[in-house]
CSV table of N, CA and C in Angstrom, one decimal:
chain,number,residue,atom,x,y,z
A,1,UNK,N,-0.7,17.9,-10.7
A,1,UNK,CA,-1.2,18.9,-11.5
A,1,UNK,C,-2.1,18.3,-12.6
A,2,UNK,N,-3.2,18.9,-12.9
A,2,UNK,CA,-4.1,18.3,-13.9
A,2,UNK,C,-3.5,18.5,-15.3
A,3,UNK,N,-4.0,17.6,-16.2
A,3,UNK,CA,-3.5,17.7,-17.6
A,3,UNK,C,-3.9,19.0,-18.2
A,4,UNK,N,-5.1,19.5,-17.9
A,4,UNK,CA,-5.5,20.8,-18.5
A,4,UNK,C,-4.6,21.9,-18.0
A,5,UNK,N,-4.3,21.9,-16.8
A,5,UNK,CA,-3.5,23.0,-16.2
A,5,UNK,C,-2.1,22.9,-16.7
A,6,UNK,N,-1.6,21.7,-16.9
A,6,UNK,CA,-0.2,21.6,-17.4
A,6,UNK,C,-0.1,22.1,-18.8
A,7,UNK,N,-1.2,21.8,-19.7
A,7,UNK,CA,-1.2,22.3,-21.0
A,7,UNK,C,-1.3,23.8,-21.0
A,8,UNK,N,-2.1,24.4,-20.1
A,8,UNK,CA,-2.1,25.9,-20.1
A,8,UNK,C,-0.8,26.5,-19.8
A,9,UNK,N,0.0,25.9,-18.8
A,9,UNK,CA,1.3,26.4,-18.5
A,9,UNK,C,2.2,26.4,-19.7
A,10,UNK,N,2.2,25.2,-20.4
A,10,UNK,CA,3.1,25.1,-21.5
A,10,UNK,C,2.7,26.1,-22.6
A,11,UNK,N,1.4,26.3,-22.9
A,11,UNK,CA,1.0,27.2,-23.9
A,11,UNK,C,1.4,28.6,-23.5
A,12,UNK,N,1.3,29.0,-22.2
A,12,UNK,CA,1.7,30.3,-21.7
A,12,UNK,C,3.2,30.6,-21.9
A,13,UNK,N,4.0,29.5,-21.9
A,13,UNK,CA,5.5,29.6,-22.1
A,13,UNK,C,5.8,29.6,-23.6
A,14,UNK,N,4.8,29.5,-24.5
A,14,UNK,CA,5.0,29.5,-25.9
A,14,UNK,C,5.5,28.1,-26.4
A,15,UNK,N,5.2,27.1,-25.7
A,15,UNK,CA,5.6,25.7,-26.1
A,15,UNK,C,4.4,25.1,-26.8
A,16,UNK,N,4.6,24.6,-28.0
A,16,UNK,CA,3.5,23.9,-28.7
A,16,UNK,C,3.1,22.6,-27.9
A,17,UNK,N,1.8,22.5,-27.8
A,17,UNK,CA,1.3,21.3,-27.1
A,17,UNK,C,0.7,20.4,-28.1
A,18,UNK,N,1.1,19.1,-28.1
A,18,UNK,CA,0.6,18.1,-29.0
A,18,UNK,C,-0.2,17.2,-28.3
A,19,UNK,N,-1.4,16.9,-28.8
A,19,UNK,CA,-2.3,16.0,-28.2
A,19,UNK,C,-2.6,14.8,-29.2
A,20,UNK,N,-2.4,13.6,-28.7
A,20,UNK,CA,-2.6,12.5,-29.6
A,20,UNK,C,-4.1,12.3,-29.9
A,21,UNK,N,-4.4,12.0,-31.2
A,21,UNK,CA,-5.7,11.8,-31.6
A,21,UNK,C,-6.1,10.3,-31.5
A,22,UNK,N,-7.3,10.0,-31.3
A,22,UNK,CA,-7.7,8.6,-31.4
A,22,UNK,C,-7.5,8.0,-32.8
A,23,UNK,N,-7.2,6.8,-32.9
A,23,UNK,CA,-7.0,6.1,-34.2
A,23,UNK,C,-8.3,6.3,-35.0
A,24,UNK,N,-8.1,6.4,-36.3
A,24,UNK,CA,-9.3,6.5,-37.2
A,24,UNK,C,-10.0,5.1,-37.2
A,25,UNK,N,-11.3,5.2,-37.3
A,25,UNK,CA,-12.1,3.9,-37.2
A,25,UNK,C,-11.8,3.1,-38.5
A,26,UNK,N,-11.8,1.8,-38.2
A,26,UNK,CA,-11.6,0.8,-39.3
A,26,UNK,C,-12.7,0.9,-40.3
A,27,UNK,N,-12.5,1.1,-41.6
A,27,UNK,CA,-13.5,1.3,-42.6
A,27,UNK,C,-14.0,0.0,-43.2
A,28,UNK,N,-13.3,-1.1,-42.8
A,28,UNK,CA,-13.6,-2.4,-43.5
A,28,UNK,C,-14.5,-3.3,-42.6
A,29,UNK,N,-15.1,-2.7,-41.6
A,29,UNK,CA,-15.9,-3.5,-40.7
A,29,UNK,C,-17.4,-3.4,-41.1
A,30,UNK,N,-18.2,-4.5,-40.8
A,30,UNK,CA,-19.6,-4.6,-41.2
A,30,UNK,C,-20.5,-4.7,-40.0
A,31,UNK,N,-21.6,-4.1,-40.1
A,31,UNK,CA,-22.7,-4.3,-39.2
A,31,UNK,C,-23.7,-5.3,-39.9
A,32,UNK,N,-24.0,-6.4,-39.3
A,32,UNK,CA,-24.8,-7.4,-40.0
A,32,UNK,C,-26.2,-7.4,-39.4
A,33,UNK,N,-27.1,-7.4,-40.3
A,33,UNK,CA,-28.5,-7.4,-39.9
A,33,UNK,C,-29.0,-8.7,-39.4
A,34,UNK,N,-30.3,-8.8,-39.0
A,34,UNK,CA,-30.8,-10.0,-38.4
A,34,UNK,C,-31.0,-11.1,-39.5
A,35,UNK,N,-30.9,-12.3,-39.1
A,35,UNK,CA,-31.1,-13.4,-40.0
A,35,UNK,C,-29.9,-14.4,-39.9
A,36,UNK,N,-30.1,-15.5,-40.5
A,36,UNK,CA,-29.0,-16.5,-40.5
A,36,UNK,C,-29.0,-17.3,-41.8
A,37,UNK,N,-29.1,-16.6,-42.9
A,37,UNK,CA,-29.0,-17.2,-44.2
A,37,UNK,C,-27.6,-17.5,-44.6
A,38,UNK,N,-27.4,-18.2,-45.7
A,38,UNK,CA,-26.1,-18.5,-46.2
A,38,UNK,C,-25.5,-17.5,-47.2
A,39,UNK,N,-26.3,-16.5,-47.5
A,39,UNK,CA,-25.9,-15.5,-48.4
A,39,UNK,C,-25.8,-14.2,-47.7
A,40,UNK,N,-24.7,-13.4,-47.9
A,40,UNK,CA,-24.6,-12.1,-47.3
A,40,UNK,C,-24.6,-11.1,-48.4
A,41,UNK,N,-25.5,-10.1,-48.2
A,41,UNK,CA,-25.6,-9.0,-49.2
A,41,UNK,C,-25.0,-7.7,-48.5
A,42,UNK,N,-24.0,-7.2,-49.1
A,42,UNK,CA,-23.3,-6.0,-48.4
A,42,UNK,C,-23.6,-4.8,-49.2
A,43,UNK,N,-24.0,-3.7,-48.5
A,43,UNK,CA,-24.3,-2.4,-49.2
A,43,UNK,C,-23.6,-1.3,-48.3
A,44,UNK,N,-23.8,-0.1,-48.7
A,44,UNK,CA,-23.2,1.0,-48.0
A,44,UNK,C,-23.8,1.4,-46.6
A,45,UNK,N,-25.1,1.3,-46.6
A,45,UNK,CA,-25.8,1.8,-45.3
A,45,UNK,C,-27.1,1.0,-45.1
A,46,UNK,N,-27.6,1.1,-43.9
A,46,UNK,CA,-28.9,0.3,-43.6
A,46,UNK,C,-30.0,0.9,-44.4
A,47,UNK,N,-30.0,2.2,-44.8
A,47,UNK,CA,-31.1,2.8,-45.6
A,47,UNK,C,-31.1,2.2,-47.0
A,48,UNK,N,-29.9,1.8,-47.5
A,48,UNK,CA,-29.8,1.3,-48.9
A,48,UNK,C,-30.5,0.0,-49.0
A,49,UNK,N,-30.5,-0.8,-48.0
A,49,UNK,CA,-31.1,-2.2,-48.1
A,49,UNK,C,-32.5,-2.3,-47.5
A,50,UNK,N,-33.2,-1.1,-47.3
A,50,UNK,CA,-34.5,-1.1,-46.8
A,50,UNK,C,-35.6,-0.9,-47.9
A,51,UNK,N,-35.2,-0.8,-49.1
A,51,UNK,CA,-36.2,-0.4,-50.2
A,51,UNK,C,-36.8,-1.7,-50.8
A,52,UNK,N,-37.6,-1.4,-51.8
A,52,UNK,CA,-38.3,-2.4,-52.5
A,52,UNK,C,-37.3,-3.3,-53.4
A,53,UNK,N,-36.3,-2.6,-54.0
A,53,UNK,CA,-35.3,-3.4,-54.8
A,53,UNK,C,-34.6,-4.4,-53.9
A,54,UNK,N,-34.3,-4.0,-52.7
A,54,UNK,CA,-33.6,-5.0,-51.8
A,54,UNK,C,-34.4,-6.2,-51.5
A,55,UNK,N,-35.7,-6.0,-51.3
A,55,UNK,CA,-36.6,-7.1,-51.1
A,55,UNK,C,-36.7,-8.0,-52.4
A,56,UNK,N,-36.7,-7.3,-53.6
A,56,UNK,CA,-36.8,-8.1,-54.8
A,56,UNK,C,-35.5,-8.9,-55.0
A,57,UNK,N,-34.4,-8.4,-54.6
A,57,UNK,CA,-33.1,-9.1,-54.8
A,57,UNK,C,-33.2,-10.4,-53.9
A,58,UNK,N,-33.6,-10.3,-52.7
A,58,UNK,CA,-33.7,-11.4,-51.8
A,58,UNK,C,-34.6,-12.5,-52.3
A,59,UNK,N,-35.8,-12.0,-52.8
A,59,UNK,CA,-36.7,-13.0,-53.4
A,59,UNK,C,-36.2,-13.7,-54.6
A,60,UNK,N,-35.4,-12.9,-55.4
A,60,UNK,CA,-34.8,-13.5,-56.6
A,60,UNK,C,-33.8,-14.6,-56.3
A,61,UNK,N,-33.1,-14.4,-55.2
A,61,UNK,CA,-32.0,-15.3,-54.8
A,61,UNK,C,-32.6,-16.7,-54.5
A,62,UNK,N,-33.8,-16.7,-53.9
A,62,UNK,CA,-34.5,-18.0,-53.6
A,62,UNK,C,-34.0,-18.7,-52.4
A,63,UNK,N,-33.1,-18.0,-51.6
A,63,UNK,CA,-32.6,-18.6,-50.4
A,63,UNK,C,-32.6,-17.5,-49.3
A,64,UNK,N,-32.5,-17.9,-48.1
A,64,UNK,CA,-32.4,-16.8,-47.0
A,64,UNK,C,-31.1,-16.0,-47.2
A,65,UNK,N,-31.2,-14.7,-47.1
A,65,UNK,CA,-30.1,-13.9,-47.2
A,65,UNK,C,-30.1,-12.9,-46.0
A,66,UNK,N,-28.9,-12.4,-45.7
A,66,UNK,CA,-28.7,-11.5,-44.6
A,66,UNK,C,-28.1,-10.2,-45.2
A,67,UNK,N,-28.6,-9.1,-44.8
A,67,UNK,CA,-28.0,-7.8,-45.3
A,67,UNK,C,-26.9,-7.3,-44.3
A,68,UNK,N,-25.9,-6.7,-44.8
A,68,UNK,CA,-24.9,-6.1,-44.0
A,68,UNK,C,-24.5,-4.8,-44.6
A,69,UNK,N,-24.0,-3.9,-43.8
A,69,UNK,CA,-23.5,-2.6,-44.4
A,69,UNK,C,-22.3,-2.2,-43.6
A,70,UNK,N,-21.6,-1.2,-44.2
A,70,UNK,CA,-20.3,-0.7,-43.6
A,70,UNK,C,-20.6,0.0,-42.3
A,71,UNK,N,-19.8,-0.3,-41.3
A,71,UNK,CA,-19.9,0.4,-40.0
A,71,UNK,C,-19.1,1.7,-40.1
A,72,UNK,N,-19.7,2.8,-40.1
A,72,UNK,CA,-19.0,4.1,-40.2
A,72,UNK,C,-18.1,4.4,-39.1
A,73,UNK,N,-18.4,3.8,-37.9
A,73,UNK,CA,-17.6,4.0,-36.7
A,73,UNK,C,-16.5,3.0,-36.5
A,74,UNK,N,-16.5,1.9,-37.3
A,74,UNK,CA,-15.5,0.9,-37.1
A,74,UNK,C,-15.5,0.3,-35.7
A,75,UNK,N,-16.6,0.2,-35.1
A,75,UNK,CA,-16.7,-0.2,-33.7
A,75,UNK,C,-16.2,-1.7,-33.4
A,76,UNK,N,-15.9,-1.9,-32.2
A,76,UNK,CA,-15.5,-3.3,-31.8
A,76,UNK,C,-16.5,-4.4,-32.0
A,77,UNK,N,-17.8,-4.0,-32.0
A,77,UNK,CA,-18.9,-5.0,-32.1
A,77,UNK,C,-19.1,-5.4,-33.6
A,78,UNK,N,-18.6,-4.6,-34.5
A,78,UNK,CA,-18.7,-4.9,-35.9
A,78,UNK,C,-17.7,-6.0,-36.3
A,79,UNK,N,-18.0,-6.7,-37.4
A,79,UNK,CA,-17.1,-7.8,-37.9
A,79,UNK,C,-16.4,-7.5,-39.2
A,80,UNK,N,-15.3,-8.1,-39.4
A,80,UNK,CA,-14.7,-8.0,-40.7
A,80,UNK,C,-15.3,-9.1,-41.5
A,81,UNK,N,-15.2,-9.0,-42.8
A,81,UNK,CA,-15.9,-10.0,-43.7
A,81,UNK,C,-15.5,-11.4,-43.4
A,82,UNK,N,-14.2,-11.6,-43.3
A,82,UNK,CA,-13.7,-13.0,-43.1
A,82,UNK,C,-14.2,-13.6,-41.8
A,83,UNK,N,-14.3,-12.7,-40.8
A,83,UNK,CA,-14.9,-13.2,-39.5
A,83,UNK,C,-16.4,-13.6,-39.7
A,84,UNK,N,-17.1,-12.8,-40.4
A,84,UNK,CA,-18.5,-13.1,-40.6
A,84,UNK,C,-18.7,-14.4,-41.4
A,85,UNK,N,-17.9,-14.6,-42.4
A,85,UNK,CA,-18.0,-15.8,-43.3
A,85,UNK,C,-17.7,-17.0,-42.4
A,86,UNK,N,-16.7,-17.0,-41.6
A,86,UNK,CA,-16.4,-18.1,-40.8
A,86,UNK,C,-17.4,-18.4,-39.7
A,87,UNK,N,-17.9,-17.3,-39.0
A,87,UNK,CA,-18.8,-17.5,-37.9
A,87,UNK,C,-20.2,-17.9,-38.4
A,88,UNK,N,-20.6,-17.4,-39.6
A,88,UNK,CA,-22.0,-17.7,-40.1
A,88,UNK,C,-22.1,-18.8,-41.2
A,89,UNK,N,-20.9,-19.3,-41.5
A,89,UNK,CA,-20.9,-20.4,-42.5
A,89,UNK,C,-21.5,-19.9,-43.9
A,90,UNK,N,-21.1,-18.7,-44.3
A,90,UNK,CA,-21.7,-18.1,-45.5
A,90,UNK,C,-21.1,-18.8,-46.7
A,91,UNK,N,-21.9,-19.0,-47.8
A,91,UNK,CA,-21.4,-19.6,-49.0
A,91,UNK,C,-21.3,-18.6,-50.1
A,92,UNK,N,-22.0,-17.5,-50.0
A,92,UNK,CA,-22.0,-16.5,-51.1
A,92,UNK,C,-22.0,-15.1,-50.4
A,93,UNK,N,-21.3,-14.2,-51.0
A,93,UNK,CA,-21.3,-12.8,-50.6
A,93,UNK,C,-21.4,-11.9,-51.9
A,94,UNK,N,-22.4,-11.0,-51.9
A,94,UNK,CA,-22.6,-10.1,-53.0
A,94,UNK,C,-22.4,-8.7,-52.4
A,95,UNK,N,-21.4,-8.0,-53.0
A,95,UNK,CA,-21.1,-6.6,-52.5
A,95,UNK,C,-21.7,-5.7,-53.5
A,96,UNK,N,-22.6,-4.8,-53.1
A,96,UNK,CA,-23.2,-3.8,-54.0
A,96,UNK,C,-22.5,-2.5,-53.9
A,97,UNK,N,-21.8,-2.2,-55.0
A,97,UNK,CA,-21.1,-0.9,-55.2
A,97,UNK,C,-19.6,-1.1,-55.1
A,98,UNK,N,-18.9,-0.2,-55.8
A,98,UNK,CA,-17.4,-0.3,-55.8
A,98,UNK,C,-16.8,0.3,-54.5
A,99,UNK,N,-17.5,1.3,-54.0
A,99,UNK,CA,-17.0,1.9,-52.7
A,99,UNK,C,-16.9,0.9,-51.6
A,100,UNK,N,-17.9,0.2,-51.3
A,100,UNK,CA,-17.8,-0.8,-50.2
A,100,UNK,C,-16.8,-1.9,-50.6
A,101,UNK,N,-16.8,-2.3,-51.8
A,101,UNK,CA,-15.8,-3.4,-52.2
A,101,UNK,C,-14.4,-2.9,-52.0
A,102,UNK,N,-14.1,-1.7,-52.4
A,102,UNK,CA,-12.7,-1.1,-52.2
A,102,UNK,C,-12.4,-1.0,-50.7
A,103,UNK,N,-13.3,-0.6,-49.9
A,103,UNK,CA,-13.0,-0.5,-48.4
A,103,UNK,C,-12.8,-1.9,-47.8
A,104,UNK,N,-13.6,-2.9,-48.2
A,104,UNK,CA,-13.5,-4.2,-47.6
A,104,UNK,C,-12.2,-5.0,-48.2
A,105,UNK,N,-12.0,-4.9,-49.5
A,105,UNK,CA,-11.0,-5.7,-50.1
A,105,UNK,C,-9.7,-5.0,-50.5
A,106,UNK,N,-9.8,-3.7,-50.7
A,106,UNK,CA,-8.7,-2.9,-51.3
A,106,UNK,C,-8.7,-3.1,-52.8
A,107,UNK,N,-7.6,-3.1,-53.4
A,107,UNK,CA,-7.5,-3.2,-54.8
A,107,UNK,C,-7.6,-4.7,-55.3
A,108,UNK,N,-7.4,-5.6,-54.4
A,108,UNK,CA,-7.4,-7.1,-54.8
A,108,UNK,C,-8.7,-7.7,-54.4
A,109,UNK,N,-9.6,-7.8,-55.4
A,109,UNK,CA,-10.9,-8.4,-55.1
A,109,UNK,C,-10.8,-9.9,-55.3
A,110,UNK,N,-11.0,-10.7,-54.2
A,110,UNK,CA,-10.9,-12.1,-54.4
A,110,UNK,C,-12.2,-12.7,-55.0
A,111,UNK,N,-12.2,-13.8,-55.6
A,111,UNK,CA,-13.4,-14.5,-56.1
A,111,UNK,C,-13.9,-15.4,-55.0
A,112,UNK,N,-13.0,-15.8,-54.1
A,112,UNK,CA,-13.4,-16.7,-53.0
A,112,UNK,C,-12.7,-16.3,-51.8
A,113,UNK,N,-13.4,-16.2,-50.7
A,113,UNK,CA,-12.8,-15.9,-49.4
A,113,UNK,C,-13.4,-16.9,-48.4
A,114,UNK,N,-12.5,-17.7,-47.8
A,114,UNK,CA,-13.0,-18.7,-46.8
A,114,UNK,C,-13.9,-19.7,-47.6
A,115,UNK,N,-15.1,-19.9,-47.1
A,115,UNK,CA,-16.1,-20.8,-47.8
A,115,UNK,C,-17.0,-20.1,-48.7
A,116,UNK,N,-16.8,-18.8,-48.9
A,116,UNK,CA,-17.8,-18.0,-49.7
A,116,UNK,C,-17.3,-17.5,-51.0
A,117,UNK,N,-18.1,-17.6,-52.1
A,117,UNK,CA,-17.9,-17.0,-53.4
A,117,UNK,C,-18.2,-15.6,-53.3
A,118,UNK,N,-17.3,-14.7,-53.7
A,118,UNK,CA,-17.4,-13.3,-53.6
A,118,UNK,C,-17.8,-12.7,-55.0
A,119,UNK,N,-18.8,-11.9,-55.0
A,119,UNK,CA,-19.2,-11.2,-56.3
A,119,UNK,C,-19.5,-9.7,-56.0
A,120,UNK,N,-19.1,-8.8,-56.9
A,120,UNK,CA,-19.5,-7.4,-56.7
A,120,UNK,C,-20.4,-7.0,-57.9
A,121,UNK,N,-21.2,-6.1,-57.7
A,121,UNK,CA,-22.1,-5.6,-58.7
A,121,UNK,C,-22.3,-4.1,-58.5
A,122,UNK,N,-23.1,-3.5,-59.2
A,122,UNK,CA,-23.4,-2.1,-59.1
A,122,UNK,C,-24.1,-1.8,-57.8
A,123,UNK,N,-24.0,-0.5,-57.3
A,123,UNK,CA,-24.7,-0.2,-56.0
A,123,UNK,C,-26.2,-0.2,-56.2
A,124,UNK,N,-26.9,-0.3,-55.1
A,124,UNK,CA,-28.3,-0.4,-55.1
A,124,UNK,C,-28.9,0.9,-55.8
A,125,UNK,N,-28.3,2.1,-55.5
A,125,UNK,CA,-28.7,3.3,-56.2
A,125,UNK,C,-28.6,3.2,-57.7
A,126,UNK,N,-27.5,2.7,-58.2
A,126,UNK,CA,-27.3,2.5,-59.6
A,126,UNK,C,-28.3,1.5,-60.2
A,127,UNK,N,-28.5,0.4,-59.5
A,127,UNK,CA,-29.5,-0.6,-59.9
A,127,UNK,C,-30.9,0.0,-60.0
A,128,UNK,N,-31.2,0.9,-59.1
A,128,UNK,CA,-32.6,1.4,-59.1
A,128,UNK,C,-32.9,2.3,-60.3
A,129,UNK,N,-31.9,2.8,-61.0
A,129,UNK,CA,-32.2,3.7,-62.1
A,129,UNK,C,-31.7,3.2,-63.5
A,130,UNK,N,-31.0,2.0,-63.5
A,130,UNK,CA,-30.5,1.5,-64.7
A,130,UNK,C,-31.1,0.1,-65.0
A,131,UNK,N,-31.8,0.0,-66.0
A,131,UNK,CA,-32.4,-1.3,-66.4
A,131,UNK,C,-31.4,-2.3,-66.9
A,132,UNK,N,-30.3,-1.8,-67.6
A,132,UNK,CA,-29.3,-2.8,-68.0
A,132,UNK,C,-28.5,-3.3,-66.9
A,133,UNK,N,-28.2,-2.5,-65.9
A,133,UNK,CA,-27.5,-3.0,-64.7
A,133,UNK,C,-28.3,-3.9,-63.9
A,134,UNK,N,-29.6,-3.7,-63.9
A,134,UNK,CA,-30.5,-4.6,-63.2
A,134,UNK,C,-30.6,-5.9,-63.9
A,135,UNK,N,-30.7,-5.9,-65.2
A,135,UNK,CA,-30.7,-7.1,-66.0
A,135,UNK,C,-29.4,-7.9,-65.7
A,136,UNK,N,-28.3,-7.2,-65.6
A,136,UNK,CA,-27.0,-7.9,-65.3
A,136,UNK,C,-27.1,-8.6,-64.0
A,137,UNK,N,-27.7,-7.9,-63.0
A,137,UNK,CA,-27.8,-8.5,-61.7
A,137,UNK,C,-28.7,-9.7,-61.7
A,138,UNK,N,-29.8,-9.7,-62.4
A,138,UNK,CA,-30.7,-10.8,-62.4
A,138,UNK,C,-30.0,-12.0,-63.1
A,139,UNK,N,-29.2,-11.7,-64.1
A,139,UNK,CA,-28.4,-12.8,-64.8
A,139,UNK,C,-27.4,-13.4,-63.9
A,140,UNK,N,-26.7,-12.5,-63.1
A,140,UNK,CA,-25.8,-13.0,-62.1
A,140,UNK,C,-26.4,-13.9,-61.1
A,141,UNK,N,-27.6,-13.4,-60.6
A,141,UNK,CA,-28.3,-14.2,-59.5
A,141,UNK,C,-28.7,-15.6,-60.1
A,142,UNK,N,-29.2,-15.6,-61.3
A,142,UNK,CA,-29.6,-16.8,-62.0
A,142,UNK,C,-28.4,-17.7,-62.1
A,143,UNK,N,-27.3,-17.2,-62.6
A,143,UNK,CA,-26.1,-18.1,-62.8
A,143,UNK,C,-25.5,-18.6,-61.5
A,144,UNK,N,-25.5,-17.8,-60.5
A,144,UNK,CA,-24.9,-18.3,-59.2
A,144,UNK,C,-25.8,-19.2,-58.4
A,145,UNK,N,-27.1,-19.0,-58.6
A,145,UNK,CA,-28.1,-19.9,-57.9
A,145,UNK,C,-28.0,-21.3,-58.5
A,146,UNK,N,-27.5,-21.5,-59.7
A,146,UNK,CA,-27.4,-22.8,-60.3
A,146,UNK,C,-26.1,-23.5,-59.9
A,147,UNK,N,-25.2,-22.8,-59.4
A,147,UNK,CA,-23.9,-23.4,-59.0
A,147,UNK,C,-23.8,-23.9,-57.6
A,148,UNK,N,-23.1,-25.0,-57.4
A,148,UNK,CA,-23.0,-25.5,-56.0
A,148,UNK,C,-22.1,-24.5,-55.2
A,149,UNK,N,-22.1,-24.5,-53.9
A,149,UNK,CA,-21.2,-23.6,-53.2
A,149,UNK,C,-19.8,-24.0,-53.4
A,150,UNK,N,-18.9,-23.0,-53.4
A,150,UNK,CA,-17.4,-23.3,-53.7
A,150,UNK,C,-16.8,-24.1,-52.5
A,151,UNK,N,-15.8,-24.9,-52.9
A,151,UNK,CA,-15.1,-25.7,-51.9
A,151,UNK,C,-13.7,-25.2,-51.6
A,152,UNK,N,-13.2,-24.3,-52.5
A,152,UNK,CA,-11.9,-23.8,-52.3
A,152,UNK,C,-11.8,-22.9,-51.1
A,153,UNK,N,-10.7,-22.9,-50.4
A,153,UNK,CA,-10.5,-22.1,-49.2
A,153,UNK,C,-9.3,-21.2,-49.5
A,154,UNK,N,-9.4,-20.0,-49.0
A,154,UNK,CA,-8.3,-19.0,-49.1
A,154,UNK,C,-7.7,-18.7,-47.8
């Protein structure tokens, strides 16, 4: 007897039919754009990192950087941040926005994960409209570009 027909019989008898739902997608997975730089820039969506500000940020870093964004489907082809750090030998990760940071790290934001120093700042949307937040970002980029990569492992 087919599953559909079996459910129809049960419903006709007044028996509630429960169907299991697929698991919710993992919200902490990333889709990583092209490139192989040592700096990973994480934002909410691919649209967020396609603007002029995103290009300015990469130029200000002075090194090759790779953009990544949250995978809304949590697919098996997407990576967790710690996997990306290990596979790509990343030395710095900058997460733009509190929403992506909370999804990736939860409430405990580390300063170092694997071989990468972790930093969070305002979202790209906030940076686009706030001069003071943009100045804070430029100061952060200037200060981190002068530091050697971290050696601590977590």
